[in-house]
């Protein structure tokens, strides 16, 4: 029903910026809240940011507030994560997810992308 593909990851220096994109296929993109999660080696997958169906509501993990911004363009079936002031602790595989609300967790989202690697060097 919904397929998600992340892009935009890469290697950056601490303090740098990246913009991740998640492109969705299908006609029901606007029916889903969209979220970003990340998983570092040896760690559990953790919530990063989420945005409501209309784009009017957002939620962020405390660790990224003020640095990351989530947005969506329903006309383009795409959700973005603008990451500024990157830190070494942001290094992880970043995953895009589609689900029923901005409060859905790791097991509450219906569709997942394959992930894109973000590596922050110091």
mmCIF file of N, CA and C in Angstrom:
data_model
loop_
_atom_site.group_PDB
_atom_site.id
_atom_site.type_symbol
_atom_site.label_atom_id
_atom_site.label_comp_id
_atom_site.label_asym_id
_atom_site.label_seq_id
_atom_site.Cartn_x
_atom_site.Cartn_y
_atom_site.Cartn_z
ATOM 1 N N UNK A 1 0.824 -1.203 0.000
ATOM 2 C CA UNK A 1 0.000 0.000 0.000
ATOM 3 C C UNK A 1 0.861 1.258 0.000
ATOM 4 N N UNK A 2 1.894 1.286 0.861
ATOM 5 C CA UNK A 2 2.822 2.401 0.917
ATOM 6 C C UNK A 2 4.240 1.852 0.948
ATOM 7 N N UNK A 3 5.067 2.308 0.032
ATOM 8 C CA UNK A 3 6.476 1.957 0.015
ATOM 9 C C UNK A 3 7.294 3.219 0.282
ATOM 10 N N UNK A 4 8.317 3.097 1.122
ATOM 11 C CA UNK A 4 9.103 4.240 1.558
ATOM 12 C C UNK A 4 10.573 4.027 1.216
ATOM 13 N N UNK A 5 11.211 5.057 0.679
ATOM 14 C CA UNK A 5 12.623 5.003 0.324
ATOM 15 C C UNK A 5 13.315 6.249 0.847
ATOM 16 N N UNK A 6 14.300 6.052 1.738
ATOM 17 C CA UNK A 6 15.054 7.164 2.296
ATOM 18 C C UNK A 6 16.259 7.501 1.425
ATOM 19 N N UNK A 7 16.672 8.760 1.477
ATOM 20 C CA UNK A 7 17.874 9.195 0.799
ATOM 21 C C UNK A 7 18.432 10.413 1.520
ATOM 22 N N UNK A 8 19.662 10.781 1.196
ATOM 23 C CA UNK A 8 20.260 11.983 1.741
ATOM 24 C C UNK A 8 21.285 11.761 2.834
ATOM 25 N N UNK A 9 21.464 10.528 3.258
ATOM 26 C CA UNK A 9 22.457 10.247 4.279
ATOM 27 C C UNK A 9 23.867 10.383 3.738
ATOM 28 N N UNK A 10 24.826 10.360 4.644
ATOM 29 C CA UNK A 10 26.220 10.476 4.246
ATOM 30 C C UNK A 10 27.114 10.759 5.423
ATOM 31 N N UNK A 11 28.338 11.154 5.119
ATOM 32 C CA UNK A 11 29.353 11.464 6.116
ATOM 33 C C UNK A 11 29.518 12.972 6.221
ATOM 34 N N UNK A 12 29.387 13.509 7.424
ATOM 35 C CA UNK A 12 29.553 14.939 7.658
ATOM 36 C C UNK A 12 30.378 15.163 8.913
ATOM 37 N N UNK A 13 30.993 16.347 8.995
ATOM 38 C CA UNK A 13 31.729 16.732 10.190
ATOM 39 C C UNK A 13 30.778 17.251 11.254
ATOM 40 N N UNK A 14 31.169 17.120 12.493
ATOM 41 C CA UNK A 14 30.384 17.664 13.586
ATOM 42 C C UNK A 14 30.105 19.145 13.350
ATOM 43 N N UNK A 15 28.876 19.548 13.604
ATOM 44 C CA UNK A 15 28.455 20.913 13.353
ATOM 45 C C UNK A 15 27.845 21.124 11.987
ATOM 46 N N UNK A 16 27.952 20.132 11.127
ATOM 47 C CA UNK A 16 27.424 20.235 9.785
ATOM 48 C C UNK A 16 25.944 19.915 9.709
ATOM 49 N N UNK A 17 25.431 19.909 8.477
ATOM 50 C CA UNK A 17 24.008 19.705 8.239
ATOM 51 C C UNK A 17 23.775 18.676 7.147
ATOM 52 N N UNK A 18 22.643 18.014 7.234
ATOM 53 C CA UNK A 18 22.160 17.110 6.201
ATOM 54 C C UNK A 18 20.649 17.234 6.131
ATOM 55 N N UNK A 19 20.097 16.987 4.958
ATOM 56 C CA UNK A 19 18.661 16.882 4.818
ATOM 57 C C UNK A 19 18.310 15.514 4.276
ATOM 58 N N UNK A 20 17.589 14.752 5.070
ATOM 59 C CA UNK A 20 17.120 13.446 4.651
ATOM 60 C C UNK A 20 15.766 13.573 3.974
ATOM 61 N N UNK A 21 15.536 12.735 2.984
ATOM 62 C CA UNK A 21 14.256 12.686 2.299
ATOM 63 C C UNK A 21 13.699 11.275 2.365
ATOM 64 N N UNK A 22 12.397 11.172 2.421
ATOM 65 C CA UNK A 22 11.707 9.888 2.391
ATOM 66 C C UNK A 22 10.607 9.996 1.355
ATOM 67 N N UNK A 23 10.774 9.289 0.261
ATOM 68 C CA UNK A 23 9.806 9.314 -0.826
ATOM 69 C C UNK A 23 8.852 8.137 -0.693
ATOM 70 N N UNK A 24 7.571 8.424 -0.749
ATOM 71 C CA UNK A 24 6.544 7.405 -0.604
ATOM 72 C C UNK A 24 5.824 7.180 -1.918
ATOM 73 N N UNK A 25 5.546 5.936 -2.194
ATOM 74 C CA UNK A 25 4.719 5.594 -3.344
ATOM 75 C C UNK A 25 3.329 5.206 -2.868
ATOM 76 N N UNK A 26 2.343 5.413 -3.721
ATOM 77 C CA UNK A 26 0.987 5.092 -3.356
ATOM 78 C C UNK A 26 0.120 6.333 -3.245
ATOM 79 N N UNK A 27 -1.159 6.122 -3.269
ATOM 80 C CA UNK A 27 -2.117 7.218 -3.287
ATOM 81 C C UNK A 27 -2.618 7.626 -1.906
ATOM 82 N N UNK A 28 -2.148 6.958 -0.843
ATOM 83 C CA UNK A 28 -2.664 7.200 0.492
ATOM 84 C C UNK A 28 -1.669 7.868 1.433
ATOM 85 N N UNK A 29 -0.622 8.486 0.888
ATOM 86 C CA UNK A 29 0.413 9.098 1.705
ATOM 87 C C UNK A 29 -0.152 10.075 2.727
ATOM 88 N N UNK A 30 -1.076 10.914 2.308
ATOM 89 C CA UNK A 30 -1.609 11.949 3.192
ATOM 90 C C UNK A 30 -2.465 11.398 4.326
ATOM 91 N N UNK A 31 -2.797 10.121 4.298
ATOM 92 C CA UNK A 31 -3.580 9.498 5.360
ATOM 93 C C UNK A 31 -2.732 9.119 6.570
ATOM 94 N N UNK A 32 -1.413 9.219 6.459
ATOM 95 C CA UNK A 32 -0.519 8.733 7.496
ATOM 96 C C UNK A 32 0.275 9.848 8.153
ATOM 97 N N UNK A 33 0.417 9.732 9.468
ATOM 98 C CA UNK A 33 1.458 10.478 10.142
ATOM 99 C C UNK A 33 2.799 9.868 9.747
ATOM 100 N N UNK A 34 3.821 10.697 9.663
ATOM 101 C CA UNK A 34 5.139 10.232 9.252
ATOM 102 C C UNK A 34 6.143 10.489 10.360
ATOM 103 N N UNK A 35 7.057 9.556 10.520
ATOM 104 C CA UNK A 35 8.040 9.653 11.587
ATOM 105 C C UNK A 35 9.424 9.290 11.088
ATOM 106 N N UNK A 36 10.411 9.781 11.814
ATOM 107 C CA UNK A 36 11.796 9.363 11.631
ATOM 108 C C UNK A 36 12.281 8.689 12.907
ATOM 109 N N UNK A 37 12.940 7.563 12.749
ATOM 110 C CA UNK A 37 13.592 6.845 13.834
ATOM 111 C C UNK A 37 15.050 6.658 13.463
ATOM 112 N N UNK A 38 15.862 6.322 14.441
ATOM 113 C CA UNK A 38 17.260 6.027 14.155
ATOM 114 C C UNK A 38 17.750 4.896 15.038
ATOM 115 N N UNK A 39 18.766 4.212 14.557
ATOM 116 C CA UNK A 39 19.333 3.094 15.295
ATOM 117 C C UNK A 39 20.843 3.093 15.128
ATOM 118 N N UNK A 40 21.543 3.237 16.240
ATOM 119 C CA UNK A 40 22.992 3.174 16.258
ATOM 120 C C UNK A 40 23.427 1.736 16.510
ATOM 121 N N UNK A 41 24.653 1.382 16.125
ATOM 122 C CA UNK A 41 25.127 0.006 16.350
ATOM 123 C C UNK A 41 25.021 -0.401 17.810
ATOM 124 N N UNK A 42 24.445 -1.569 18.048
ATOM 125 C CA UNK A 42 24.305 -2.086 19.392
ATOM 126 C C UNK A 42 23.221 -1.429 20.217
ATOM 127 N N UNK A 43 22.453 -0.519 19.630
ATOM 128 C CA UNK A 43 21.406 0.190 20.348
ATOM 129 C C UNK A 43 20.033 -0.157 19.787
ATOM 130 N N UNK A 44 19.007 0.096 20.592
ATOM 131 C CA UNK A 44 17.641 -0.081 20.128
ATOM 132 C C UNK A 44 17.242 1.082 19.236
ATOM 133 N N UNK A 45 16.299 0.822 18.352
ATOM 134 C CA UNK A 45 15.781 1.879 17.503
ATOM 135 C C UNK A 45 15.047 2.909 18.362
ATOM 136 N N UNK A 46 15.314 4.201 18.124
ATOM 137 C CA UNK A 46 14.725 5.252 18.932
ATOM 138 C C UNK A 46 14.015 6.287 18.079
ATOM 139 N N UNK A 47 13.013 6.890 18.678
ATOM 140 C CA UNK A 47 12.228 7.926 18.021
ATOM 141 C C UNK A 47 13.045 9.195 17.842
ATOM 142 N N UNK A 48 12.862 9.854 16.701
ATOM 143 C CA UNK A 48 13.541 11.109 16.416
ATOM 144 C C UNK A 48 12.550 12.252 16.239
ATOM 145 N N UNK A 49 11.614 12.102 15.307
ATOM 146 C CA UNK A 49 10.678 13.172 15.005
ATOM 147 C C UNK A 49 9.454 12.601 14.302
ATOM 148 N N UNK A 50 8.335 13.319 14.401
ATOM 149 C CA UNK A 50 7.109 12.896 13.743
ATOM 150 C C UNK A 50 6.310 14.109 13.314
ATOM 151 N N UNK A 51 5.490 13.922 12.290
ATOM 152 C CA UNK A 51 4.654 14.990 11.770
ATOM 153 C C UNK A 51 3.277 14.437 11.440
ATOM 154 N N UNK A 52 2.245 15.219 11.754
ATOM 155 C CA UNK A 52 0.870 14.786 11.557
ATOM 156 C C UNK A 52 0.497 14.758 10.079
ATOM 157 N N UNK A 53 -0.658 14.167 9.807
ATOM 158 C CA UNK A 53 -1.123 14.006 8.423
ATOM 159 C C UNK A 53 -1.128 15.302 7.630
ATOM 160 N N UNK A 54 -1.633 16.360 8.251
ATOM 161 C CA UNK A 54 -1.727 17.647 7.582
ATOM 162 C C UNK A 54 -0.439 18.460 7.660
ATOM 163 N N UNK A 55 0.496 18.020 8.484
ATOM 164 C CA UNK A 55 1.710 18.776 8.704
ATOM 165 C C UNK A 55 1.605 19.807 9.810
ATOM 166 N N UNK A 56 0.433 19.914 10.432
ATOM 167 C CA UNK A 56 0.213 20.934 11.436
ATOM 168 C C UNK A 56 0.775 20.633 12.802
ATOM 169 N N UNK A 57 1.005 19.367 13.097
ATOM 170 C CA UNK A 57 1.533 18.983 14.389
ATOM 171 C C UNK A 57 2.832 18.219 14.251
ATOM 172 N N UNK A 58 3.774 18.509 15.131
ATOM 173 C CA UNK A 58 5.066 17.825 15.114
ATOM 174 C C UNK A 58 5.451 17.406 16.515
ATOM 175 N N UNK A 59 6.357 16.442 16.594
ATOM 176 C CA UNK A 59 6.885 15.975 17.864
ATOM 177 C C UNK A 59 8.334 15.599 17.663
ATOM 178 N N UNK A 60 9.180 15.933 18.640
ATOM 179 C CA UNK A 60 10.611 15.675 18.547
ATOM 180 C C UNK A 60 11.138 15.030 19.812
ATOM 181 N N UNK A 61 12.142 14.194 19.650
ATOM 182 C CA UNK A 61 12.880 13.710 20.801
ATOM 183 C C UNK A 61 13.647 14.872 21.428
ATOM 184 N N UNK A 62 13.797 14.837 22.751
ATOM 185 C CA UNK A 62 14.514 15.913 23.432
ATOM 186 C C UNK A 62 15.929 16.094 22.890
ATOM 187 N N UNK A 63 16.551 15.015 22.479
ATOM 188 C CA UNK A 63 17.929 15.063 22.029
ATOM 189 C C UNK A 63 18.128 15.837 20.724
ATOM 190 N N UNK A 64 17.045 16.061 19.969
ATOM 191 C CA UNK A 64 17.178 16.741 18.680
ATOM 192 C C UNK A 64 16.409 18.051 18.608
ATOM 193 N N UNK A 65 15.671 18.398 19.644
ATOM 194 C CA UNK A 65 14.904 19.643 19.640
ATOM 195 C C UNK A 65 15.820 20.841 19.419
ATOM 196 N N UNK A 66 15.400 21.720 18.525
ATOM 197 C CA UNK A 66 16.180 22.900 18.216
ATOM 198 C C UNK A 66 17.226 22.685 17.158
ATOM 199 N N UNK A 67 17.497 21.439 16.809
ATOM 200 C CA UNK A 67 18.497 21.125 15.790
ATOM 201 C C UNK A 67 17.886 20.492 14.543
ATOM 202 N N UNK A 68 16.887 19.645 14.733
ATOM 203 C CA UNK A 68 16.249 18.932 13.622
ATOM 204 C C UNK A 68 14.868 19.514 13.352
ATOM 205 N N UNK A 69 14.462 19.499 12.094
ATOM 206 C CA UNK A 69 13.136 19.941 11.701
ATOM 207 C C UNK A 69 12.524 18.937 10.737
ATOM 208 N N UNK A 70 11.334 18.453 11.065
ATOM 209 C CA UNK A 70 10.623 17.546 10.175
ATOM 210 C C UNK A 70 9.581 18.335 9.395
ATOM 211 N N UNK A 71 9.405 17.989 8.132
ATOM 212 C CA UNK A 71 8.404 18.633 7.299
ATOM 213 C C UNK A 71 7.905 17.628 6.274
ATOM 214 N N UNK A 72 6.800 17.951 5.637
ATOM 215 C CA UNK A 72 6.274 17.058 4.606
ATOM 216 C C UNK A 72 5.659 17.869 3.481
ATOM 217 N N UNK A 73 5.669 17.279 2.311
ATOM 218 C CA UNK A 73 5.039 17.855 1.136
ATOM 219 C C UNK A 73 4.152 16.764 0.565
ATOM 220 N N UNK A 74 2.875 16.814 0.898
ATOM 221 C CA UNK A 74 1.963 15.759 0.476
ATOM 222 C C UNK A 74 1.799 15.704 -1.041
ATOM 223 N N UNK A 75 1.936 16.845 -1.704
ATOM 224 C CA UNK A 75 1.841 16.872 -3.158
ATOM 225 C C UNK A 75 2.976 16.094 -3.803
ATOM 226 N N UNK A 76 4.125 16.026 -3.122
ATOM 227 C CA UNK A 76 5.276 15.289 -3.624
ATOM 228 C C UNK A 76 5.435 13.928 -2.967
ATOM 229 N N UNK A 77 4.526 13.578 -2.070
ATOM 230 C CA UNK A 77 4.606 12.314 -1.339
ATOM 231 C C UNK A 77 5.970 12.141 -0.670
ATOM 232 N N UNK A 78 6.435 13.195 -0.022
ATOM 233 C CA UNK A 78 7.778 13.192 0.545
ATOM 234 C C UNK A 78 7.785 13.820 1.935
ATOM 235 N N UNK A 79 8.541 13.217 2.836
ATOM 236 C CA UNK A 79 8.784 13.781 4.155
ATOM 237 C C UNK A 79 10.279 14.040 4.279
ATOM 238 N N UNK A 80 10.636 15.110 4.977
ATOM 239 C CA UNK A 80 12.022 15.530 5.101
ATOM 240 C C UNK A 80 12.440 15.608 6.562
ATOM 241 N N UNK A 81 13.721 15.463 6.781
ATOM 242 C CA UNK A 81 14.303 15.720 8.091
ATOM 243 C C UNK A 81 15.535 16.584 7.884
ATOM 244 N N UNK A 82 15.423 17.861 8.229
ATOM 245 C CA UNK A 82 16.551 18.776 8.166
ATOM 246 C C UNK A 82 17.324 18.665 9.466
ATOM 247 N N UNK A 83 18.585 18.313 9.381
ATOM 248 C CA UNK A 83 19.417 18.083 10.547
ATOM 249 C C UNK A 83 20.543 19.102 10.555
ATOM 250 N N UNK A 84 20.540 19.972 11.553
ATOM 251 C CA UNK A 84 21.570 20.987 11.719
ATOM 252 C C UNK A 84 22.337 20.739 13.008
ATOM 253 N N UNK A 85 23.518 21.296 13.082
ATOM 254 C CA UNK A 85 24.329 21.145 14.283
ATOM 255 C C UNK A 85 24.570 19.692 14.647
ATOM 256 N N UNK A 86 24.900 18.889 13.665
ATOM 257 C CA UNK A 86 25.056 17.452 13.888
ATOM 258 C C UNK A 86 26.190 17.149 14.861
ATOM 259 N N UNK A 87 25.963 16.140 15.670
ATOM 260 C CA UNK A 87 26.905 15.697 16.681
ATOM 261 C C UNK A 87 27.264 14.239 16.440
ATOM 262 N N UNK A 88 28.376 13.801 17.020
ATOM 263 C CA UNK A 88 28.793 12.414 16.869
ATOM 264 C C UNK A 88 27.713 11.446 17.340
ATOM 265 N N UNK A 89 26.960 11.847 18.352
ATOM 266 C CA UNK A 89 25.907 10.997 18.887
ATOM 267 C C UNK A 89 24.707 10.861 17.956
ATOM 268 N N UNK A 90 24.684 11.641 16.876
ATOM 269 C CA UNK A 90 23.631 11.507 15.877
ATOM 270 C C UNK A 90 23.927 10.405 14.868
ATOM 271 N N UNK A 91 25.111 9.837 14.923
ATOM 272 C CA UNK A 91 25.478 8.772 13.997
ATOM 273 C C UNK A 91 24.560 7.573 14.178
ATOM 274 N N UNK A 92 23.916 7.164 13.093
ATOM 275 C CA UNK A 92 22.956 6.066 13.145
ATOM 276 C C UNK A 92 22.417 5.810 11.749
ATOM 277 N N UNK A 93 21.693 4.715 11.616
ATOM 278 C CA UNK A 93 20.871 4.501 10.439
ATOM 279 C C UNK A 93 19.523 5.144 10.716
ATOM 280 N N UNK A 94 19.079 5.995 9.813
ATOM 281 C CA UNK A 94 17.825 6.712 9.968
ATOM 282 C C UNK A 94 16.743 6.070 9.117
ATOM 283 N N UNK A 95 15.599 5.810 9.745
ATOM 284 C CA UNK A 95 14.485 5.138 9.098
ATOM 285 C C UNK A 95 13.260 6.038 9.040
ATOM 286 N N UNK A 96 12.580 5.989 7.940
ATOM 287 C CA UNK A 96 11.307 6.659 7.762
ATOM 288 C C UNK A 96 10.177 5.669 8.025
ATOM 289 N N UNK A 97 9.101 6.134 8.656
ATOM 290 C CA UNK A 97 7.979 5.257 8.967
ATOM 291 C C UNK A 97 6.656 5.980 8.772
ATOM 292 N N UNK A 98 5.637 5.222 8.416
ATOM 293 C CA UNK A 98 4.280 5.734 8.247
ATOM 294 C C UNK A 98 3.357 5.013 9.210
ATOM 295 N N UNK A 99 2.540 5.772 9.924
ATOM 296 C CA UNK A 99 1.652 5.164 10.891
ATOM 297 C C UNK A 99 0.451 6.029 11.216
ATOM 298 N N UNK A 100 -0.314 5.630 12.228
ATOM 299 C CA UNK A 100 -1.586 6.297 12.529
ATOM 300 C C UNK A 100 -1.470 7.630 13.244
ATOM 301 N N UNK A 101 -0.377 7.884 13.970
ATOM 302 C CA UNK A 101 -0.272 9.136 14.703
ATOM 303 C C UNK A 101 1.177 9.489 14.968
ATOM 304 N N UNK A 102 1.395 10.715 15.430
ATOM 305 C CA UNK A 102 2.753 11.153 15.757
ATOM 306 C C UNK A 102 3.245 10.526 17.055
ATOM 307 N N UNK A 103 2.383 9.812 17.743
ATOM 308 C CA UNK A 103 2.762 9.137 18.982
ATOM 309 C C UNK A 103 3.001 7.647 18.791
ATOM 310 N N UNK A 104 2.872 7.161 17.577
ATOM 311 C CA UNK A 104 3.158 5.766 17.295
ATOM 312 C C UNK A 104 4.641 5.487 17.484
ATOM 313 N N UNK A 105 4.958 4.384 18.121
ATOM 314 C CA UNK A 105 6.341 4.029 18.373
ATOM 315 C C UNK A 105 6.885 3.044 17.359
ATOM 316 N N UNK A 106 7.958 2.381 17.748
ATOM 317 C CA UNK A 106 8.634 1.437 16.855
ATOM 318 C C UNK A 106 7.684 0.359 16.357
ATOM 319 N N UNK A 107 6.813 -0.109 17.227
ATOM 320 C CA UNK A 107 5.893 -1.186 16.864
ATOM 321 C C UNK A 107 4.509 -0.689 16.478
ATOM 322 N N UNK A 108 4.320 0.613 16.432
ATOM 323 C CA UNK A 108 3.028 1.175 16.108
ATOM 324 C C UNK A 108 2.921 1.747 14.708
ATOM 325 N N UNK A 109 3.988 1.684 13.948
ATOM 326 C CA UNK A 109 3.982 2.168 12.576
ATOM 327 C C UNK A 109 3.781 1.017 11.599
ATOM 328 N N UNK A 110 3.096 1.305 10.522
ATOM 329 C CA UNK A 110 2.679 0.266 9.583
ATOM 330 C C UNK A 110 3.677 -0.002 8.470
ATOM 331 N N UNK A 111 4.425 1.004 8.061
ATOM 332 C CA UNK A 111 5.346 0.875 6.944
ATOM 333 C C UNK A 111 6.683 1.494 7.294
ATOM 334 N N UNK A 112 7.749 0.876 6.799
ATOM 335 C CA UNK A 112 9.114 1.312 7.079
ATOM 336 C C UNK A 112 9.958 1.322 5.815
ATOM 337 N N UNK A 113 10.858 2.289 5.732
ATOM 338 C CA UNK A 113 11.867 2.279 4.695
ATOM 339 C C UNK A 113 13.040 1.405 5.104
ATOM 340 N N UNK A 114 14.011 1.278 4.216
ATOM 341 C CA UNK A 114 15.172 0.440 4.465
ATOM 342 C C UNK A 114 16.270 1.150 5.247
ATOM 343 N N UNK A 115 16.185 2.453 5.371
ATOM 344 C CA UNK A 115 17.137 3.211 6.153
ATOM 345 C C UNK A 115 18.231 3.849 5.327
ATOM 346 N N UNK A 116 18.792 4.927 5.859
ATOM 347 C CA UNK A 116 19.928 5.593 5.243
ATOM 348 C C UNK A 116 20.942 5.935 6.335
ATOM 349 N N UNK A 117 22.217 5.693 6.055
ATOM 350 C CA UNK A 117 23.268 5.867 7.050
ATOM 351 C C UNK A 117 23.676 7.324 7.175
ATOM 352 N N UNK A 118 23.728 7.806 8.404
ATOM 353 C CA UNK A 118 24.265 9.124 8.718
ATOM 354 C C UNK A 118 25.452 8.925 9.650
ATOM 355 N N UNK A 119 26.616 9.403 9.232
ATOM 356 C CA UNK A 119 27.818 9.300 10.044
ATOM 357 C C UNK A 119 28.380 10.695 10.282
ATOM 358 N N UNK A 120 28.556 11.046 11.542
ATOM 359 C CA UNK A 120 29.070 12.352 11.926
ATOM 360 C C UNK A 120 30.452 12.153 12.523
ATOM 361 N N UNK A 121 31.453 12.757 11.913
ATOM 362 C CA UNK A 121 32.824 12.632 12.380
ATOM 363 C C UNK A 121 33.194 13.821 13.250
ATOM 364 N N UNK A 122 34.123 13.593 14.168
ATOM 365 C CA UNK A 122 34.583 14.645 15.063
ATOM 366 C C UNK A 122 36.051 14.964 14.861
#
